[in-house]
């Protein structure tokens, strides 16, 4: 199952001559942010937005030093786990996690772990204009492609 940017992934990679989701840097912009910023950098804020809107549970991948590698939402549908982030939705874990392979190794044991968020910071405070812009950008990208993220379309 693939929805969102995953559905046209091969064509988008060819069009933008990239091997991963780098083409997201060339997509719509809002307040200087692109969807790629919500894949690498503000992934937690986008997962938080989806959580608030659809009540999807958030999961996080942490490095051994407890630093965040990626945050995303996951739901169960038709006995499958669906992984959801700015790229859309897929049930293919390997495809989903491939963009983060540089941060995750498997030598003798994995150097990462997955769990619910360690703490969920308060929503954008009134005095933090930048975080308000990040959340507004998350809303903008969602609204532009809401069928990528709303399970009623899958």
mmCIF file with all atom_site columns, C-alpha atoms in Angstrom:
data_model
loop_
_atom_site.group_PDB
_atom_site.id
_atom_site.type_symbol
_atom_site.label_atom_id
_atom_site.label_alt_id
_atom_site.label_comp_id
_atom_site.label_asym_id
_atom_site.label_entity_id
_atom_site.label_seq_id
_atom_site.pdbx_PDB_ins_code
_atom_site.Cartn_x
_atom_site.Cartn_y
_atom_site.Cartn_z
_atom_site.occupancy
_atom_site.B_iso_or_equiv
_atom_site.pdbx_formal_charge
_atom_site.auth_seq_id
_atom_site.auth_comp_id
_atom_site.auth_asym_id
_atom_site.auth_atom_id
_atom_site.pdbx_PDB_model_num
ATOM 1   C CA . UNK A 1 1   ? 0.000   0.000  0.000   1.00 0.00 ? 1   UNK A CA 1
ATOM 2   C CA . UNK A 1 2   ? 1.463   3.355  -1.058  1.00 0.00 ? 2   UNK A CA 1
ATOM 3   C CA . UNK A 1 3   ? -0.180  6.778  -0.925  1.00 0.00 ? 3   UNK A CA 1
ATOM 4   C CA . UNK A 1 4   ? 1.101   10.292 -1.283  1.00 0.00 ? 4   UNK A CA 1
ATOM 5   C CA . UNK A 1 5   ? 4.486   10.983 -2.801  1.00 0.00 ? 5   UNK A CA 1
ATOM 6   C CA . UNK A 1 6   ? 5.122   7.213  -2.710  1.00 0.00 ? 6   UNK A CA 1
ATOM 7   C CA . UNK A 1 7   ? 2.661   6.610  -5.558  1.00 0.00 ? 7   UNK A CA 1
ATOM 8   C CA . UNK A 1 8   ? 4.722   8.558  -8.115  1.00 0.00 ? 8   UNK A CA 1
ATOM 9   C CA . UNK A 1 9   ? 8.083   8.011  -6.450  1.00 0.00 ? 9   UNK A CA 1
ATOM 10  C CA . UNK A 1 10  ? 9.945   6.566  -9.427  1.00 0.00 ? 10  UNK A CA 1
ATOM 11  C CA . UNK A 1 11  ? 8.762   9.320  -11.764 1.00 0.00 ? 11  UNK A CA 1
ATOM 12  C CA . UNK A 1 12  ? 9.585   12.056 -9.238  1.00 0.00 ? 12  UNK A CA 1
ATOM 13  C CA . UNK A 1 13  ? 13.079  10.655 -8.651  1.00 0.00 ? 13  UNK A CA 1
ATOM 14  C CA . UNK A 1 14  ? 13.699  10.589 -12.379 1.00 0.00 ? 14  UNK A CA 1
ATOM 15  C CA . UNK A 1 15  ? 12.257  14.062 -12.955 1.00 0.00 ? 15  UNK A CA 1
ATOM 16  C CA . UNK A 1 16  ? 14.421  15.614 -10.227 1.00 0.00 ? 16  UNK A CA 1
ATOM 17  C CA . UNK A 1 17  ? 17.413  13.293 -10.787 1.00 0.00 ? 17  UNK A CA 1
ATOM 18  C CA . UNK A 1 18  ? 17.663  12.083 -7.195  1.00 0.00 ? 18  UNK A CA 1
ATOM 19  C CA . UNK A 1 19  ? 17.811  8.690  -5.528  1.00 0.00 ? 19  UNK A CA 1
ATOM 20  C CA . UNK A 1 20  ? 15.724  9.485  -2.472  1.00 0.00 ? 20  UNK A CA 1
ATOM 21  C CA . UNK A 1 21  ? 13.131  12.048 -1.416  1.00 0.00 ? 21  UNK A CA 1
ATOM 22  C CA . UNK A 1 22  ? 15.366  15.032 -2.230  1.00 0.00 ? 22  UNK A CA 1
ATOM 23  C CA . UNK A 1 23  ? 12.761  16.183 -4.735  1.00 0.00 ? 23  UNK A CA 1
ATOM 24  C CA . UNK A 1 24  ? 10.701  17.375 -1.773  1.00 0.00 ? 24  UNK A CA 1
ATOM 25  C CA . UNK A 1 25  ? 13.080  20.338 -1.560  1.00 0.00 ? 25  UNK A CA 1
ATOM 26  C CA . UNK A 1 26  ? 11.633  21.509 -4.890  1.00 0.00 ? 26  UNK A CA 1
ATOM 27  C CA . UNK A 1 27  ? 7.998   21.186 -3.890  1.00 0.00 ? 27  UNK A CA 1
ATOM 28  C CA . UNK A 1 28  ? 5.771   23.923 -2.513  1.00 0.00 ? 28  UNK A CA 1
ATOM 29  C CA . UNK A 1 29  ? 7.245   26.344 -0.019  1.00 0.00 ? 29  UNK A CA 1
ATOM 30  C CA . UNK A 1 30  ? 5.622   28.071 2.912   1.00 0.00 ? 30  UNK A CA 1
ATOM 31  C CA . UNK A 1 31  ? 7.472   30.667 4.996   1.00 0.00 ? 31  UNK A CA 1
ATOM 32  C CA . UNK A 1 32  ? 10.776  29.397 3.601   1.00 0.00 ? 32  UNK A CA 1
ATOM 33  C CA . UNK A 1 33  ? 10.061  25.771 4.507   1.00 0.00 ? 33  UNK A CA 1
ATOM 34  C CA . UNK A 1 34  ? 9.617   22.856 2.094   1.00 0.00 ? 34  UNK A CA 1
ATOM 35  C CA . UNK A 1 35  ? 8.160   19.395 2.687   1.00 0.00 ? 35  UNK A CA 1
ATOM 36  C CA . UNK A 1 36  ? 11.755  18.115 2.859   1.00 0.00 ? 36  UNK A CA 1
ATOM 37  C CA . UNK A 1 37  ? 12.220  20.138 6.061   1.00 0.00 ? 37  UNK A CA 1
ATOM 38  C CA . UNK A 1 38  ? 9.479   17.994 7.613   1.00 0.00 ? 38  UNK A CA 1
ATOM 39  C CA . UNK A 1 39  ? 11.309  14.835 6.618   1.00 0.00 ? 39  UNK A CA 1
ATOM 40  C CA . UNK A 1 40  ? 14.672  15.923 8.015   1.00 0.00 ? 40  UNK A CA 1
ATOM 41  C CA . UNK A 1 41  ? 14.426  18.482 10.774  1.00 0.00 ? 41  UNK A CA 1
ATOM 42  C CA . UNK A 1 42  ? 10.797  19.066 11.689  1.00 0.00 ? 42  UNK A CA 1
ATOM 43  C CA . UNK A 1 43  ? 9.471   15.509 11.421  1.00 0.00 ? 43  UNK A CA 1
ATOM 44  C CA . UNK A 1 44  ? 8.204   15.599 15.001  1.00 0.00 ? 44  UNK A CA 1
ATOM 45  C CA . UNK A 1 45  ? 6.179   18.746 14.332  1.00 0.00 ? 45  UNK A CA 1
ATOM 46  C CA . UNK A 1 46  ? 4.519   17.116 11.329  1.00 0.00 ? 46  UNK A CA 1
ATOM 47  C CA . UNK A 1 47  ? 3.800   13.911 13.269  1.00 0.00 ? 47  UNK A CA 1
ATOM 48  C CA . UNK A 1 48  ? 2.376   16.086 16.032  1.00 0.00 ? 48  UNK A CA 1
ATOM 49  C CA . UNK A 1 49  ? 0.115   17.841 13.536  1.00 0.00 ? 49  UNK A CA 1
ATOM 50  C CA . UNK A 1 50  ? -1.190  14.501 12.223  1.00 0.00 ? 50  UNK A CA 1
ATOM 51  C CA . UNK A 1 51  ? -1.654  13.301 15.796  1.00 0.00 ? 51  UNK A CA 1
ATOM 52  C CA . UNK A 1 52  ? -3.739  16.353 16.678  1.00 0.00 ? 52  UNK A CA 1
ATOM 53  C CA . UNK A 1 53  ? -5.791  16.163 13.491  1.00 0.00 ? 53  UNK A CA 1
ATOM 54  C CA . UNK A 1 54  ? -6.376  12.396 13.170  1.00 0.00 ? 54  UNK A CA 1
ATOM 55  C CA . UNK A 1 55  ? -5.294  11.055 16.574  1.00 0.00 ? 55  UNK A CA 1
ATOM 56  C CA . UNK A 1 56  ? -2.689  8.824  14.925  1.00 0.00 ? 56  UNK A CA 1
ATOM 57  C CA . UNK A 1 57  ? -0.177  7.527  17.481  1.00 0.00 ? 57  UNK A CA 1
ATOM 58  C CA . UNK A 1 58  ? 3.342   8.937  17.175  1.00 0.00 ? 58  UNK A CA 1
ATOM 59  C CA . UNK A 1 59  ? 6.423   6.726  17.157  1.00 0.00 ? 59  UNK A CA 1
ATOM 60  C CA . UNK A 1 60  ? 10.014  7.891  17.247  1.00 0.00 ? 60  UNK A CA 1
ATOM 61  C CA . UNK A 1 61  ? 13.276  6.329  16.163  1.00 0.00 ? 61  UNK A CA 1
ATOM 62  C CA . UNK A 1 62  ? 16.066  7.269  18.559  1.00 0.00 ? 62  UNK A CA 1
ATOM 63  C CA . UNK A 1 63  ? 19.814  6.786  18.237  1.00 0.00 ? 63  UNK A CA 1
ATOM 64  C CA . UNK A 1 64  ? 21.701  5.085  21.051  1.00 0.00 ? 64  UNK A CA 1
ATOM 65  C CA . UNK A 1 65  ? 22.513  8.518  22.497  1.00 0.00 ? 65  UNK A CA 1
ATOM 66  C CA . UNK A 1 66  ? 18.736  9.253  22.669  1.00 0.00 ? 66  UNK A CA 1
ATOM 67  C CA . UNK A 1 67  ? 18.851  11.805 19.847  1.00 0.00 ? 67  UNK A CA 1
ATOM 68  C CA . UNK A 1 68  ? 15.840  11.758 17.561  1.00 0.00 ? 68  UNK A CA 1
ATOM 69  C CA . UNK A 1 69  ? 16.396  10.195 14.137  1.00 0.00 ? 69  UNK A CA 1
ATOM 70  C CA . UNK A 1 70  ? 12.792  10.403 12.881  1.00 0.00 ? 70  UNK A CA 1
ATOM 71  C CA . UNK A 1 71  ? 9.262   10.873 14.177  1.00 0.00 ? 71  UNK A CA 1
ATOM 72  C CA . UNK A 1 72  ? 6.213   9.591  12.333  1.00 0.00 ? 72  UNK A CA 1
ATOM 73  C CA . UNK A 1 73  ? 2.731   8.233  12.879  1.00 0.00 ? 73  UNK A CA 1
ATOM 74  C CA . UNK A 1 74  ? 1.728   4.594  12.652  1.00 0.00 ? 74  UNK A CA 1
ATOM 75  C CA . UNK A 1 75  ? -1.703  3.015  12.486  1.00 0.00 ? 75  UNK A CA 1
ATOM 76  C CA . UNK A 1 76  ? -2.977  -0.501 11.983  1.00 0.00 ? 76  UNK A CA 1
ATOM 77  C CA . UNK A 1 77  ? -5.319  -1.090 9.063   1.00 0.00 ? 77  UNK A CA 1
ATOM 78  C CA . UNK A 1 78  ? -6.348  -4.455 7.589   1.00 0.00 ? 78  UNK A CA 1
ATOM 79  C CA . UNK A 1 79  ? -3.797  -6.224 9.807   1.00 0.00 ? 79  UNK A CA 1
ATOM 80  C CA . UNK A 1 80  ? -0.933  -4.099 8.458   1.00 0.00 ? 80  UNK A CA 1
ATOM 81  C CA . UNK A 1 81  ? 1.118   -1.333 10.004  1.00 0.00 ? 81  UNK A CA 1
ATOM 82  C CA . UNK A 1 82  ? 0.932   1.885  8.005   1.00 0.00 ? 82  UNK A CA 1
ATOM 83  C CA . UNK A 1 83  ? 3.764   4.382  8.444   1.00 0.00 ? 83  UNK A CA 1
ATOM 84  C CA . UNK A 1 84  ? 2.829   8.025  7.843   1.00 0.00 ? 84  UNK A CA 1
ATOM 85  C CA . UNK A 1 85  ? 4.969   11.131 7.556   1.00 0.00 ? 85  UNK A CA 1
ATOM 86  C CA . UNK A 1 86  ? 5.304   14.096 5.174   1.00 0.00 ? 86  UNK A CA 1
ATOM 87  C CA . UNK A 1 87  ? 5.850   11.663 2.269   1.00 0.00 ? 87  UNK A CA 1
ATOM 88  C CA . UNK A 1 88  ? 2.436   10.065 2.738   1.00 0.00 ? 88  UNK A CA 1
ATOM 89  C CA . UNK A 1 89  ? 1.696   6.508  3.785   1.00 0.00 ? 89  UNK A CA 1
ATOM 90  C CA . UNK A 1 90  ? 3.294   3.135  3.106   1.00 0.00 ? 90  UNK A CA 1
ATOM 91  C CA . UNK A 1 91  ? 3.124   -0.314 4.645   1.00 0.00 ? 91  UNK A CA 1
ATOM 92  C CA . UNK A 1 92  ? 6.662   -1.101 3.476   1.00 0.00 ? 92  UNK A CA 1
ATOM 93  C CA . UNK A 1 93  ? 8.934   -0.536 6.479   1.00 0.00 ? 93  UNK A CA 1
ATOM 94  C CA . UNK A 1 94  ? 12.137  -0.914 4.434   1.00 0.00 ? 94  UNK A CA 1
ATOM 95  C CA . UNK A 1 95  ? 10.984  1.694  1.922   1.00 0.00 ? 95  UNK A CA 1
ATOM 96  C CA . UNK A 1 96  ? 9.821   3.983  4.718   1.00 0.00 ? 96  UNK A CA 1
ATOM 97  C CA . UNK A 1 97  ? 13.066  3.842  6.669   1.00 0.00 ? 97  UNK A CA 1
ATOM 98  C CA . UNK A 1 98  ? 15.469  3.874  3.705   1.00 0.00 ? 98  UNK A CA 1
ATOM 99  C CA . UNK A 1 99  ? 15.884  7.661  3.834   1.00 0.00 ? 99  UNK A CA 1
ATOM 100 C CA . UNK A 1 100 ? 17.368  7.283  7.330   1.00 0.00 ? 100 UNK A CA 1
ATOM 101 C CA . UNK A 1 101 ? 19.701  4.342  6.642   1.00 0.00 ? 101 UNK A CA 1
ATOM 102 C CA . UNK A 1 102 ? 22.763  6.548  7.188   1.00 0.00 ? 102 UNK A CA 1
ATOM 103 C CA . UNK A 1 103 ? 21.687  7.014  10.807  1.00 0.00 ? 103 UNK A CA 1
ATOM 104 C CA . UNK A 1 104 ? 20.798  3.381  11.451  1.00 0.00 ? 104 UNK A CA 1
ATOM 105 C CA . UNK A 1 105 ? 23.246  0.486  11.328  1.00 0.00 ? 105 UNK A CA 1
ATOM 106 C CA . UNK A 1 106 ? 22.880  -3.171 12.120  1.00 0.00 ? 106 UNK A CA 1
ATOM 107 C CA . UNK A 1 107 ? 26.433  -4.449 12.720  1.00 0.00 ? 107 UNK A CA 1
ATOM 108 C CA . UNK A 1 108 ? 26.089  -6.866 15.635  1.00 0.00 ? 108 UNK A CA 1
ATOM 109 C CA . UNK A 1 109 ? 23.084  -5.069 17.070  1.00 0.00 ? 109 UNK A CA 1
ATOM 110 C CA . UNK A 1 110 ? 20.981  -2.149 15.878  1.00 0.00 ? 110 UNK A CA 1
ATOM 111 C CA . UNK A 1 111 ? 22.252  1.260  17.026  1.00 0.00 ? 111 UNK A CA 1
ATOM 112 C CA . UNK A 1 112 ? 18.747  2.658  17.365  1.00 0.00 ? 112 UNK A CA 1
ATOM 113 C CA . UNK A 1 113 ? 15.461  1.909  19.098  1.00 0.00 ? 113 UNK A CA 1
ATOM 114 C CA . UNK A 1 114 ? 11.805  2.723  18.444  1.00 0.00 ? 114 UNK A CA 1
ATOM 115 C CA . UNK A 1 115 ? 9.275   3.852  21.020  1.00 0.00 ? 115 UNK A CA 1
ATOM 116 C CA . UNK A 1 116 ? 6.575   6.377  21.759  1.00 0.00 ? 116 UNK A CA 1
ATOM 117 C CA . UNK A 1 117 ? 7.903   9.931  22.157  1.00 0.00 ? 117 UNK A CA 1
ATOM 118 C CA . UNK A 1 118 ? 9.943   10.452 25.304  1.00 0.00 ? 118 UNK A CA 1
ATOM 119 C CA . UNK A 1 119 ? 8.197   13.740 25.900  1.00 0.00 ? 119 UNK A CA 1
ATOM 120 C CA . UNK A 1 120 ? 5.805   15.779 23.862  1.00 0.00 ? 120 UNK A CA 1
ATOM 121 C CA . UNK A 1 121 ? 6.703   19.443 24.146  1.00 0.00 ? 121 UNK A CA 1
ATOM 122 C CA . UNK A 1 122 ? 3.917   21.983 24.478  1.00 0.00 ? 122 UNK A CA 1
ATOM 123 C CA . UNK A 1 123 ? 2.474   23.317 21.269  1.00 0.00 ? 123 UNK A CA 1
ATOM 124 C CA . UNK A 1 124 ? 3.953   26.431 19.746  1.00 0.00 ? 124 UNK A CA 1
ATOM 125 C CA . UNK A 1 125 ? 3.914   29.128 22.387  1.00 0.00 ? 125 UNK A CA 1
ATOM 126 C CA . UNK A 1 126 ? 2.675   32.593 21.514  1.00 0.00 ? 126 UNK A CA 1
ATOM 127 C CA . UNK A 1 127 ? 6.153   34.052 22.032  1.00 0.00 ? 127 UNK A CA 1
ATOM 128 C CA . UNK A 1 128 ? 7.818   31.572 19.691  1.00 0.00 ? 128 UNK A CA 1
ATOM 129 C CA . UNK A 1 129 ? 6.970   32.984 16.279  1.00 0.00 ? 129 UNK A CA 1
ATOM 130 C CA . UNK A 1 130 ? 9.289   30.597 14.446  1.00 0.00 ? 130 UNK A CA 1
ATOM 131 C CA . UNK A 1 131 ? 7.624   27.469 15.843  1.00 0.00 ? 131 UNK A CA 1
ATOM 132 C CA . UNK A 1 132 ? 4.236   28.946 15.001  1.00 0.00 ? 132 UNK A CA 1
ATOM 133 C CA . UNK A 1 133 ? 5.482   29.306 11.408  1.00 0.00 ? 133 UNK A CA 1
ATOM 134 C CA . UNK A 1 134 ? 6.653   25.672 11.398  1.00 0.00 ? 134 UNK A CA 1
ATOM 135 C CA . UNK A 1 135 ? 3.253   24.501 12.581  1.00 0.00 ? 135 UNK A CA 1
ATOM 136 C CA . UNK A 1 136 ? 1.536   26.768 10.035  1.00 0.00 ? 136 UNK A CA 1
ATOM 137 C CA . UNK A 1 137 ? 3.735   25.248 7.295   1.00 0.00 ? 137 UNK A CA 1
ATOM 138 C CA . UNK A 1 138 ? 2.797   21.740 8.457   1.00 0.00 ? 138 UNK A CA 1
ATOM 139 C CA . UNK A 1 139 ? -0.859  22.722 8.128   1.00 0.00 ? 139 UNK A CA 1
ATOM 140 C CA . UNK A 1 140 ? -0.232  24.217 4.676   1.00 0.00 ? 140 UNK A CA 1
ATOM 141 C CA . UNK A 1 141 ? 1.499   21.081 3.363   1.00 0.00 ? 141 UNK A CA 1
ATOM 142 C CA . UNK A 1 142 ? -1.177  18.861 4.861   1.00 0.00 ? 142 UNK A CA 1
ATOM 143 C CA . UNK A 1 143 ? -4.018  20.907 3.410   1.00 0.00 ? 143 UNK A CA 1
ATOM 144 C CA . UNK A 1 144 ? -2.373  20.902 -0.029  1.00 0.00 ? 144 UNK A CA 1
ATOM 145 C CA . UNK A 1 145 ? -2.360  17.075 -0.032  1.00 0.00 ? 145 UNK A CA 1
ATOM 146 C CA . UNK A 1 146 ? -4.772  15.943 2.691   1.00 0.00 ? 146 UNK A CA 1
ATOM 147 C CA . UNK A 1 147 ? -5.551  12.717 0.810   1.00 0.00 ? 147 UNK A CA 1
ATOM 148 C CA . UNK A 1 148 ? -1.923  11.669 1.455   1.00 0.00 ? 148 UNK A CA 1
ATOM 149 C CA . UNK A 1 149 ? -2.562  11.597 5.208   1.00 0.00 ? 149 UNK A CA 1
ATOM 150 C CA . UNK A 1 150 ? -6.244  10.918 5.870   1.00 0.00 ? 150 UNK A CA 1
ATOM 151 C CA . UNK A 1 151 ? -6.967  7.202  6.085   1.00 0.00 ? 151 UNK A CA 1
ATOM 152 C CA . UNK A 1 152 ? -10.477 7.657  4.698   1.00 0.00 ? 152 UNK A CA 1
ATOM 153 C CA . UNK A 1 153 ? -8.813  8.021  1.249   1.00 0.00 ? 153 UNK A CA 1
ATOM 154 C CA . UNK A 1 154 ? -6.882  4.764  1.493   1.00 0.00 ? 154 UNK A CA 1
#
